[in-house]
Amino acid sequence: MKNNLILLLKIQILYLFGINKAIKTNDKKEKLKLWSLIILFVFSGIMLLGVSFMYSYNMSTAFEMFGMMELLPVIMMVATCLTTIFTTIYKASGILFGFKDYDLLMALPVKTSEIIGSRIIMINIINIFFTLIIMIPAGIVYSIKVSPEFSFYVFYIITLFFIPLVPIILASIIGYIISFISSKFKHTNIVNLILSMALIIGIMVMSYYSNSVEFDLINIKSIVMTKLKLYYPLAIFYHDAVINYNIISLLLFVIISAGIFILFVLIIAHKFKSINSSLASSNINSNYKLGELKKSSQFISLYKKEMKRYFSSTLYVLNTAFGVIFMTFISIGILVYGIDKMGSLLEIPNLNDMINKFAPIVLSVFIVMSCTSCCSISLEGKNVWLPRTLPINVLKIFLSKIAVNLTVLIPPIIINSIFLSSILSFNIVETFFMFIVPINYAFFISISGLVINLKLPNLQWVSEVTVIKQSASVLVTMIVGLLSIAIPIVLILKLPEINANLLIICTTFVIALINLILYKYLSTVGVKIFNKL
Amino acid sequence: MLKIINFSKSYKGNKKAVDNLNIEVESGDIYGFIGHNGAGKTTTMRAVAGALDFEEGEIKINNVSIKDNPVLYKSMLAYIPDNPDIYDYLTGIQYLNFIGDIFKINKDEREKLIKKYADLFEITANLGDLISSYSHGMKQKLTVISALIHKPKLLIMDEPFVGLDPKASHTFKTIMNEMCENGSAIFFSTHVLDVAEKLCNKVAIIRNGKLIASGDINNVIGNKSLEDVFLELIENEK
């Protein structure tokens, strides 16, 4: 008889990225689509490995200069932990608490700790992906430069699987605290959103203050180790294990990580039902009195509904508004500290040069990172029968979804463009570009996101995390968006003899033309696809 | 009113879920659609409601084809699915107002009808709460109210009584009779044969996607009960 934990885990793995669908489907077209996506995921992974290798290599060159190569693994380990916390904090509570198959699982004859254990291991499996992407290139760079003993490889590989455990638990606790506090308020989602934003801004501010400490280059090693000892003592065991091949430190690292994991599972198992009940309970007044109702046009009514959908999910807002929030954060930073200081704070060495050369495109980078429409069809989920049976033109449904994306993007574009144009004393033409280019990109990402989601829908989701953060349409839209930005940037850099403004004008025309073509596609083929969903 | 002409639907793998179905529902009819699990009832209901695309056959309401003019077609019907999956991030009243906007119901009429039906189904006090806090039955009541407030010419329902309490079921049956007296028509699927026998003037029985009996209920069942006839027909077709 198979272990329940493994059975529960298997169910989740089969669901992840539609793996089971890819294997079991008889529809050749569907099979091809799913396998193409899996190849795309693998390809993206390889690309990220390459970028990570370059990053580690560059860092190792600097470390080598000051004789601090031994810091590379531990610094990358800390980077992995921070990435894990950031990527887990908002999805952990969705995977651990309030998941859709909660009733089904809780009615099965399995231990609560097995359910929780399987779900945390699942989060760990997802995070191992990030761990490998950061740690494998770092390990390769370290072994090239230092040629360590055989024990390094053994210790390094063993620790890989334990690195994300404690950050996951930490992220789950923070995520749970945010969800718990929010659930006590009437406007749960707004409170959740405010707390989450406050956390992100808090981390950014903290990182600013820790960066502002002037490092003494000679003593940097001891400063880093002292800070690690203070903030994350496990990193010291890790460092001692992989660098000094200390087996006691290795055991301590593994046992403490696994111990915290087991302790967390046992504590949560004890309170699992009450936590889920408290998170699932909502404010019920049952004292509504019918009053005057407001009448709206079909489009406005659809738009209002879409806006409510958008703000009903903290994860949706955070994942899609992060780009514009970050953009505004940078603009305010430039206003307060100036470009150079902001550049050094963000560790972007040529920020001044970049902004002066192609400010509208730089602004647009954040726009293409903020797409709400690329998962808006998938988020209809089981409700999709509703818009499909309503007597409305399908194009109106599409437009309402695009309108939400534009509502999220255009006001920040206007504010940031005014900010940056006045700070950087742009002339009238440059100021015009500052508005028109990002707005054009806003239309592009909103329309193309919707088209991509229509081509790659996922209506059978169990947790909205899978649609908002892990779906194929979100990944493809992100790649398309970044390519649309990368191409003009490369052209401007590679063709210095051509006026940069001219290239920006050409880009704007091409993007506008693509927008028109995609809109036409939406109104014809898109409608047909929607009707077949 | 509703004409389903030579309707067939195949899913992936080419097995026909519904095979050459022909049904006509006339104004004033309460038409029951009966069949075993997987017979093709929900497929038919979803296609009639516009939630499922199909290639073979034609479906029309008052001679308006769903394929040629889907918006006008859908403006004449209301659909209540077997599972009330509705926008649970809206409050009950927001959902009803949304439906009111989409069906362009004028303000006074909207307020009057929402009040009437919400009071009848005893859900008025809950309309300000989020749908996510509703029980299955309350969601079902809300779906029923949303279907009634735009006075549809045709009401399509898949297992409409599941989840409704006895009082709500009784209220709804009364409303269904009133609607048909006023010229609307109702086409619904059910497994509860007693209800179908008492409520419907016409029935259609489907097995493995094929229609095996249809028409006036008295002609279909004769002196027997609908349950006996259904079981006999299903046995004979094996």
PDB file of C-alpha atoms in Angstrom, chain A residues 296-304 391-393 396 400, chain B residues 71 98 101-104:
ATOM      1  CA  SER A 296     -25.608  51.005 -15.962  1.00  0.00           C
ATOM      2  CA  SER A 297     -24.897  50.217 -19.593  1.00  0.00           C
ATOM      3  CA  GLN A 298     -23.887  46.652 -20.487  1.00  0.00           C
ATOM      4  CA  PHE A 299     -20.248  47.617 -20.910  1.00  0.00           C
ATOM      5  CA  ILE A 300     -20.049  49.586 -17.651  1.00  0.00           C
ATOM      6  CA  SER A 301     -21.746  46.759 -15.802  1.00  0.00           C
ATOM      7  CA  LEU A 302     -19.271  44.227 -17.215  1.00  0.00           C
ATOM      8  CA  TYR A 303     -16.401  46.588 -16.409  1.00  0.00           C
ATOM      9  CA  LYS A 304     -17.580  47.046 -12.810  1.00  0.00           C
ATOM     10  CA  PRO A 391     -27.181  38.272 -24.463  1.00  0.00           C
ATOM     11  CA  ILE A 392     -24.096  40.386 -25.085  1.00  0.00           C
ATOM     12  CA  ASN A 393     -21.610  40.747 -27.847  1.00  0.00           C
ATOM     13  CA  LYS A 396     -17.863  43.689 -25.035  1.00  0.00           C
ATOM     14  CA  SER A 400     -14.253  45.081 -20.289  1.00  0.00           C
TER      15      SER A 400
ATOM     16  CA  VAL B  71     -27.306  38.024 -28.779  1.00  0.00           C
ATOM     17  CA  PHE B  98     -25.415  43.024 -13.072  1.00  0.00           C
ATOM     18  CA  ASP B 101     -27.889  45.776 -16.651  1.00  0.00           C
ATOM     19  CA  ILE B 102     -27.020  43.067 -19.152  1.00  0.00           C
ATOM     20  CA  PHE B 103     -30.693  42.399 -19.935  1.00  0.00           C
ATOM     21  CA  LYS B 104     -31.358  46.170 -19.957  1.00  0.00           C
TER      22      LYS B 104
END
